[in-house]
């Protein structure tokens, strides 16, 4: 009997201890992997000992993807949903901007539903999910489920030393260096919560996002920087690195504060960058923030704390930032969250809990990212990768396909040559999964004889005889275009109403082509592979 009582006491104590753990999500703004020396593919790094200290008690994820811009990544974390579901595909703000719907199911809403008043929930720092106008929008973080919000509502500060801060829905000027002020607010809020109440803190720093203002001298090691506009314009990289150092030191101050109130050892930390580096400081070509190439969406990602079993690990599991949604809920013991969400609001998040507890090595077969600007551009598109291969499908109809294991910098587009059987299998897999995910209007289905049927049109590619057959079954004239993988027009023709035409493709070199038929206000896209 005594043994049974001891077991009951042990498991109850474990349950109580686990449920009282805290979670702090720290978001660095525009911090690319190349500046993080704890990644193999790093470039010119910054000094971040406090962020590095998370590694000894945590897991470093090497294949984590975000969206390529601030607002979409934040919306995806908060709701667990991809951008084509939330409507947030660009940075919020400006003309034709979309705002995150307050009806979305969010992390704090679900925590409150499952554990009413049991967890203190705050969002401190950069919001950037809704327009600051009208001023009634300042209450949106509370409507989204948080108990408390304090920070800058818009995406970019006018100046780190002169900006407007929202607190309790009131907009007031602030002259404290923003990284310091955000840390002050986080420390003050955590200290205000009873020590026996778990906390969830979404801590979103602006740093090292523009403007590249020189931090206070005690927060960085760059003593030769003048801090004036002329000096900044001459070379922005040292200022960016100084801002990263200042961010790390302020994160260290947060850690020290948590230790002083005995909350540090009971806190799980999730540290991420929200997208790739700003193009002005990116250590490469133009494939940085804003693009779905690797350096636009591959981000630093660490989970550290008491929940991590066998810490000090490196994981190459495929991770989406949307997965933070389910992970936070399940770390707080909320495992039945899907029961609350209607099927009309599908959630894409998958919990990292099995990896954290070292029960599984992976949770996904692929990851997905996308960008669609408020004013469409030629770089808008979607990307999906499995362990080795990556497909980019641009909204203009062009595609690129890479072997990331052999070509991590995405220099060799495999669609410009003849695909091997393994490459073709991976291409077909990614095409199929992307089509299944995005739904109607998907992009790819590749077979030797490829056919698409509707009440308007038929497209049949006969690879054996190098013929492309198009049947227009509508009562209106249609136009046909065949594009190469880089978007060049290779074949073009008009098709009369209720007629059929056949085109010889023998002149086209090996590669992937997009076939587009426009008829009766409908556009049909098809992908074909020509092998020589």
XYZ file of C-alpha atoms in Angstrom:
532
model
C 0.000 0.000 0.000
C 2.826 2.392 0.910
C 4.523 1.645 -2.433
C 1.289 2.412 -4.318
C 0.859 5.678 -2.401
C 4.431 6.659 -3.260
C 3.761 5.966 -6.953
C 0.567 8.003 -6.887
C 2.386 10.852 -5.185
C 5.217 10.672 -7.727
C 2.952 10.771 -10.761
C 0.757 13.508 -9.303
C 3.850 15.566 -8.497
C 5.193 15.019 -12.020
C 1.848 16.039 -13.510
C 1.620 19.176 -11.400
C 5.249 20.087 -12.120
C 4.814 19.570 -15.839
C 1.582 21.577 -16.000
C 3.184 24.493 -14.145
C 5.973 24.947 -16.631
C 6.161 28.216 -18.515
C 6.683 28.827 -22.223
C 8.350 31.865 -23.754
C 8.424 32.216 -27.538
C 11.205 34.622 -28.565
C 11.035 35.971 -32.122
C 14.008 37.777 -33.655
C 12.985 39.909 -36.619
C 14.902 39.345 -39.900
C 17.624 37.157 -38.396
C 18.946 34.804 -41.078
C 20.764 31.542 -40.480
C 23.967 32.825 -42.079
C 24.548 35.128 -39.073
C 24.120 32.278 -36.566
C 27.445 30.565 -35.883
C 25.760 27.480 -34.448
C 24.640 26.491 -37.974
C 27.058 24.723 -40.318
C 26.068 26.928 -43.260
C 26.809 30.156 -41.404
C 28.691 33.076 -42.910
C 29.933 36.149 -41.063
C 28.334 35.544 -37.661
C 27.252 37.697 -34.739
C 28.067 37.298 -31.039
C 25.070 35.646 -29.365
C 26.219 33.736 -26.237
C 22.813 33.879 -24.549
C 20.985 32.426 -27.519
C 23.757 29.820 -27.813
C 23.287 28.910 -24.149
C 19.863 27.487 -25.058
C 21.563 24.730 -27.046
C 22.923 22.879 -24.022
C 19.391 22.352 -22.711
C 17.684 22.130 -26.061
C 17.364 20.983 -29.642
C 18.713 22.830 -32.673
C 16.504 22.315 -35.725
C 18.360 22.526 -39.049
C 15.449 22.157 -41.487
C 12.927 24.676 -40.185
C 10.911 26.808 -42.604
C 8.983 30.020 -42.042
C 7.194 32.296 -44.463
C 9.487 34.813 -46.166
C 7.874 37.861 -44.497
C 7.018 39.000 -40.967
C 3.205 39.013 -40.849
C 2.597 35.659 -42.607
C 4.987 33.863 -40.254
C 3.306 35.388 -37.201
C -0.173 34.568 -38.483
C 0.902 30.982 -39.147
C 2.291 30.519 -35.635
C -0.703 32.091 -33.914
C -3.293 30.042 -35.858
C -1.339 26.981 -37.022
C -2.596 27.643 -40.551
C -0.879 28.284 -43.876
C -1.139 31.688 -45.506
C -3.574 30.660 -48.237
C -5.993 29.861 -45.385
C -5.466 32.989 -43.248
C -5.202 35.369 -46.223
C -1.971 36.860 -44.821
C 0.589 36.390 -47.586
C 2.339 39.746 -47.345
C 3.426 42.154 -44.637
C 0.343 43.787 -43.135
C 0.113 47.459 -43.982
C -0.298 49.639 -47.027
C -2.837 49.512 -49.824
C -5.060 46.434 -50.268
C -3.662 44.893 -47.082
C -5.318 41.921 -45.418
C -5.779 41.754 -41.653
C -5.837 38.630 -39.533
C -9.433 37.719 -38.767
C -10.253 37.939 -35.056
C -12.470 34.856 -35.516
C -9.383 32.682 -36.014
C -8.693 30.046 -33.369
C -5.431 31.062 -31.705
C -3.003 29.636 -29.158
C -4.197 31.867 -26.269
C -7.879 31.298 -27.109
C -7.423 27.539 -26.946
C -5.358 27.736 -23.753
C -8.149 29.722 -22.146
C -10.824 27.326 -23.406
C -9.087 24.246 -22.048
C -7.587 25.819 -18.921
C -9.849 28.759 -17.952
C -7.779 31.378 -16.098
C -5.157 28.710 -15.495
C -2.370 30.203 -17.612
C -1.293 33.854 -17.807
C -0.983 34.880 -21.470
C 0.803 37.953 -22.816
C 1.980 39.267 -26.171
C 4.784 41.789 -25.852
C 6.614 43.523 -28.693
C 5.819 43.605 -32.384
C 2.234 42.669 -33.355
C 2.084 43.336 -37.149
C -1.055 41.284 -37.837
C -3.576 44.096 -38.194
C -3.570 47.646 -39.463
C -3.143 50.309 -36.747
C -6.146 52.148 -38.155
C -8.727 52.572 -36.803
C -7.415 52.920 -33.264
C -9.985 50.395 -32.053
C -7.706 47.761 -33.623
C -5.324 48.241 -30.697
C -7.608 45.944 -28.682
C -7.289 43.085 -31.185
C -4.527 41.187 -29.289
C -6.939 40.898 -26.353
C -9.705 39.733 -28.699
C -7.258 37.123 -29.968
C -7.103 35.624 -26.473
C -4.242 37.381 -24.704
C -4.683 38.746 -21.181
C -2.160 41.484 -21.834
C -0.559 43.266 -24.783
C 2.212 45.858 -24.775
C 4.338 46.832 -27.749
C 4.461 48.372 -31.207
C 1.459 47.543 -33.349
C 2.947 48.195 -36.796
C 5.692 46.282 -38.555
C 8.515 48.824 -38.662
C 9.612 51.327 -36.058
C 10.316 54.859 -37.344
C 13.294 54.938 -34.947
C 14.367 52.623 -32.121
C 14.632 55.687 -29.863
C 11.380 57.403 -30.910
C 8.346 55.195 -31.462
C 4.772 54.681 -30.324
C 3.898 51.913 -27.890
C 0.480 50.440 -27.196
C -0.376 49.542 -23.599
C -3.905 48.671 -22.500
C -5.149 49.906 -25.870
C -3.552 53.363 -25.407
C -1.025 54.690 -27.911
C 1.788 56.710 -26.310
C 5.281 57.855 -27.412
C 8.313 55.948 -26.142
C 11.945 57.122 -26.189
C 13.602 54.042 -24.629
C 15.651 51.959 -27.082
C 13.050 49.473 -28.328
C 14.965 46.261 -27.536
C 15.481 47.436 -23.956
C 11.875 48.553 -23.566
C 10.508 45.270 -24.885
C 12.668 43.365 -22.375
C 11.599 45.701 -19.564
C 7.945 45.077 -20.403
C 8.451 41.311 -20.508
C 10.259 41.255 -17.145
C 7.667 43.483 -15.485
C 4.775 41.366 -16.753
C 6.277 38.035 -15.688
C 7.042 39.450 -12.216
C 3.410 40.568 -11.917
C 2.133 36.997 -12.269
C 1.822 34.844 -9.107
C 4.700 32.383 -8.962
C 2.346 29.392 -8.851
C 0.640 30.369 -12.120
C 2.179 29.195 -15.446
C 2.898 31.858 -18.064
C 2.816 31.889 -21.830
C 4.750 34.848 -23.224
C 4.934 35.689 -26.935
C 7.986 37.963 -26.989
C 8.478 39.521 -30.423
C 11.505 41.803 -30.712
C 11.875 44.273 -33.566
C 15.628 43.735 -33.699
C 17.488 43.361 -35.931
C 14.831 44.689 -38.365
C 15.343 48.126 -39.925
C 15.926 50.976 -39.218
C 19.556 50.201 -38.446
C 19.884 52.471 -35.399
C 22.989 52.116 -33.255
C 22.125 50.504 -29.885
C 23.377 51.950 -26.560
C 27.117 51.389 -26.256
C 26.847 49.003 -23.288
C 24.922 46.494 -25.417
C 27.453 45.850 -28.195
C 31.154 45.761 -29.054
C 31.228 48.069 -32.120
C 32.925 51.131 -30.610
C 33.914 52.628 -33.983
C 30.356 53.212 -35.217
C 29.259 56.858 -35.299
C 25.523 56.257 -35.303
C 24.626 59.023 -37.762
C 22.618 58.533 -40.949
C 25.627 59.022 -43.229
C 27.669 56.359 -41.446
C 24.757 53.921 -41.442
C 24.172 54.414 -45.151
C 27.829 53.704 -45.917
C 27.795 50.235 -44.327
C 24.700 48.784 -42.715
C 26.127 45.351 -41.802
C 28.068 46.492 -38.670
C 24.911 48.221 -37.413
C 22.874 45.081 -38.053
C 25.429 43.004 -36.142
C 25.471 45.512 -33.277
C 21.682 45.248 -33.075
C 21.958 41.454 -32.940
C 24.474 41.707 -30.082
C 22.158 44.095 -28.243
C 19.265 41.689 -28.749
C 21.290 38.821 -27.310
C 22.376 40.823 -24.271
C 18.785 41.816 -23.571
C 17.705 38.188 -23.883
C 20.426 37.449 -21.314
C 18.950 40.101 -19.023
C 15.572 38.408 -19.349
C 17.181 35.077 -18.431
C 18.832 36.637 -15.360
C 15.514 38.097 -14.246
C 13.771 34.738 -14.602
C 16.538 33.091 -12.562
C 16.141 35.679 -9.816
C 12.459 34.772 -9.369
C 13.026 31.019 -9.811
C 11.180 30.771 -13.134
C 14.079 30.061 -15.473
C 14.472 26.340 -14.790
C 10.723 25.774 -15.193
C 10.529 27.578 -18.547
C 10.627 26.104 -22.042
C 12.039 28.559 -24.584
C 11.342 28.566 -28.298
C 13.731 30.857 -30.186
C 13.231 31.596 -33.887
C 13.909 34.118 -36.612
C 10.736 35.047 -38.479
C 12.301 34.922 -41.963
C 15.604 35.368 -43.775
C 17.888 38.366 -43.478
C 17.067 41.745 -44.948
C 18.463 41.983 -48.519
C 20.652 44.904 -47.429
C 22.641 42.708 -45.060
C 22.147 39.284 -46.633
C 25.412 37.418 -47.279
C 24.508 36.146 -50.727
C 22.620 37.137 -53.854
C 19.037 38.437 -53.959
C 17.455 35.304 -52.473
C 16.859 36.674 -48.993
C 13.823 37.937 -47.096
C 10.760 38.085 -49.346
C 11.654 35.050 -51.490
C 10.760 31.376 -51.155
C 14.341 30.382 -51.897
C 16.143 28.722 -48.990
C 17.696 31.822 -47.470
C 14.341 33.593 -47.448
C 12.556 30.906 -45.430
C 15.219 28.794 -43.629
C 15.411 30.157 -40.104
C 17.219 29.648 -36.790
C 14.998 27.487 -34.579
C 15.769 26.242 -31.041
C 13.564 24.602 -28.418
C 15.162 24.511 -24.975
C 14.096 23.776 -21.425
C 12.950 21.150 -18.965
C 10.587 19.449 -21.404
C 13.486 18.450 -23.702
C 14.592 14.881 -23.177
C 18.323 14.247 -23.730
C 19.140 17.896 -24.576
C 22.058 19.041 -26.686
C 20.605 17.372 -29.741
C 20.568 18.488 -33.385
C 17.474 17.548 -35.382
C 17.200 17.497 -39.170
C 13.423 16.941 -39.003
C 11.317 18.970 -41.420
C 9.629 21.754 -39.440
C 7.152 24.515 -40.315
C 6.798 27.524 -38.006
C 3.076 26.693 -38.029
C 4.054 23.663 -35.921
C 4.780 25.969 -32.979
C 0.984 26.300 -32.558
C 0.341 22.638 -31.688
C 3.650 22.342 -29.842
C 2.860 25.097 -27.341
C -0.620 23.725 -26.720
C 0.663 20.213 -26.082
C 3.539 21.407 -23.887
C 0.828 22.934 -21.703
C -1.006 19.605 -21.683
C -3.714 20.634 -24.168
C -3.864 17.574 -26.431
C -7.540 17.653 -27.529
C -7.413 21.088 -29.105
C -8.582 19.810 -32.500
C -11.948 18.859 -31.007
C -12.791 22.548 -30.609
C -11.938 23.671 -34.141
C -14.553 23.172 -36.898
C -13.622 21.403 -40.134
C -14.173 24.701 -41.949
C -10.993 25.983 -40.240
C -8.403 23.305 -41.102
C -5.195 23.536 -39.065
C -1.851 22.598 -40.639
C 0.204 22.482 -37.438
C 1.867 19.316 -36.173
C 3.213 19.069 -32.658
C 6.966 18.771 -32.111
C 6.282 17.116 -28.758
C 7.340 13.628 -30.000
C 10.710 15.055 -31.083
C 11.084 17.033 -27.867
C 10.499 13.863 -25.845
C 12.706 11.871 -28.260
C 9.848 9.540 -29.166
C 10.158 10.247 -32.908
C 12.814 11.679 -35.179
C 10.373 13.378 -37.569
C 6.735 14.465 -37.797
C 6.419 15.477 -41.456
C 7.149 14.219 -44.972
C 7.281 17.773 -46.345
C 7.186 21.446 -45.387
C 5.479 24.292 -47.231
C 5.894 28.042 -47.611
C 4.423 30.739 -49.804
C 4.292 34.443 -50.504
C 1.595 36.474 -52.245
C 1.942 40.219 -52.157
C -0.904 42.692 -51.742
C 0.195 43.939 -55.155
C 1.210 40.740 -57.027
C 4.814 40.404 -58.238
C 6.695 37.911 -60.413
C 8.249 36.375 -57.291
C 4.935 35.374 -55.701
C 4.670 31.633 -55.390
C 4.691 28.481 -53.316
C 7.481 26.157 -52.232
C 7.493 22.629 -50.866
C 10.362 20.356 -49.917
C 10.839 16.832 -48.698
C 14.079 15.645 -47.122
C 16.220 16.041 -50.269
C 14.247 17.864 -52.965
C 12.439 21.186 -53.279
C 9.837 22.443 -55.744
C 9.087 26.134 -56.266
C 5.904 26.931 -58.174
C 5.679 30.616 -59.060
C 2.267 32.147 -59.613
C 3.329 33.240 -63.112
C 3.358 29.563 -64.202
C 7.107 28.920 -64.030
C 8.706 26.314 -61.779
C 12.093 25.373 -60.340
C 13.186 22.055 -58.859
C 16.312 21.486 -56.760
C 18.191 18.704 -54.996
C 18.915 20.503 -51.724
C 21.270 17.807 -50.466
C 23.568 18.146 -53.466
C 22.773 21.786 -54.182
C 21.875 23.639 -50.934
C 22.320 27.063 -52.585
C 19.772 26.204 -55.316
C 22.090 26.909 -58.238
C 21.066 23.999 -60.503
C 17.448 23.883 -61.646
C 16.854 20.214 -62.464
C 13.928 21.076 -64.734
C 16.349 22.545 -67.260
C 17.725 19.079 -67.941
C 16.573 15.480 -68.116
C 15.255 14.155 -64.813
C 16.500 10.831 -63.521
C 13.893 8.344 -62.324
C 14.582 9.330 -58.691
C 14.309 13.023 -59.495
C 11.090 12.454 -61.389
C 9.611 10.448 -58.496
C 10.412 13.262 -56.088
C 9.063 15.885 -58.461
C 5.826 13.946 -58.841
C 5.552 13.505 -55.074
C 5.961 17.218 -54.379
C 3.594 18.163 -57.199
C 0.965 15.782 -55.906
C 1.294 16.916 -52.296
C 1.201 20.591 -53.252
C -1.898 20.040 -55.372
C -3.580 18.094 -52.568
C -2.750 20.846 -50.097
C -3.723 23.869 -52.132
C -6.727 22.150 -53.712
C -8.557 23.271 -56.831
C -6.295 24.950 -59.330
C -3.298 22.862 -58.319
C -0.220 22.642 -60.397
C 1.100 19.228 -61.268
C 0.173 15.733 -62.274
C 2.892 14.065 -64.328
C 2.456 10.814 -66.250
C 3.550 9.568 -69.682
C 0.110 10.394 -71.094
C -1.237 13.387 -69.244
C -4.866 14.409 -69.412
C -7.014 17.085 -67.849
C -10.757 17.050 -68.338
C -13.482 19.570 -67.582
C -16.654 20.704 -69.218
C -14.631 23.286 -71.118
C -11.394 21.745 -72.289
C -9.217 18.654 -72.721
C -5.413 18.696 -72.734
C -3.639 15.487 -73.710
C 0.131 15.145 -73.994
C 1.226 12.138 -76.036
C 4.919 11.754 -75.157
C 5.368 8.751 -77.440
C 4.497 10.731 -80.577
C 5.639 14.188 -79.399
C 2.148 15.612 -79.772
C 0.066 17.909 -77.619
C -3.676 17.697 -78.257
C -6.008 20.445 -77.064
C -9.778 20.193 -77.386
C -11.897 23.303 -76.811
C -15.421 22.237 -75.884
C -16.709 25.719 -75.081
C -18.698 27.976 -77.377
C -16.016 30.631 -77.257
C -12.574 30.958 -78.737
C -9.669 29.824 -76.549
C -5.971 30.642 -76.532
C -3.165 28.217 -75.781
C 0.336 28.933 -74.419
C 3.205 26.596 -73.561
C 5.819 28.041 -71.151
C 9.287 26.738 -70.294
C 10.243 26.344 -66.617
C 11.766 29.842 -66.628
C 8.567 31.392 -68.003
C 9.510 31.775 -71.694
C 6.772 31.281 -74.294
C 7.680 28.221 -76.392
C 4.415 27.534 -78.245
C 1.301 29.627 -78.737
C -1.932 29.165 -80.665
C -5.609 30.125 -80.881
C -8.270 27.417 -80.745
C -11.678 27.977 -82.305
C -14.860 27.235 -80.393
C -15.848 23.551 -80.309
C -12.707 22.473 -82.097
C -9.461 20.609 -81.542
C -5.876 21.359 -82.451
C -2.673 19.330 -82.254
C 0.836 20.730 -81.853
C 4.156 18.980 -82.433
C 6.486 19.242 -79.419
C 9.521 17.566 -80.998
C 11.340 20.910 -81.227
C 11.196 21.435 -77.474
C 14.261 20.345 -75.466
C 13.978 18.150 -72.384
C 12.498 19.828 -69.369
C 9.293 20.813 -67.627
C 6.670 22.937 -69.370
C 3.487 24.618 -68.217
C 0.537 24.398 -70.589
C -2.124 27.098 -70.169
C -5.498 27.196 -71.934
C -7.690 30.259 -71.398
C -11.298 29.939 -72.463
C -14.595 31.485 -71.413
C -13.011 33.366 -68.478
C -11.458 30.133 -67.159
C -7.762 29.314 -67.056
C -6.525 25.718 -67.055
C -2.895 24.974 -66.141
C -1.129 21.703 -66.778
C 2.487 20.607 -66.322
C 4.251 18.224 -68.685
C 7.719 16.701 -68.683
C 9.456 16.130 -72.001
C 12.261 13.573 -71.862
C 14.690 13.124 -74.783
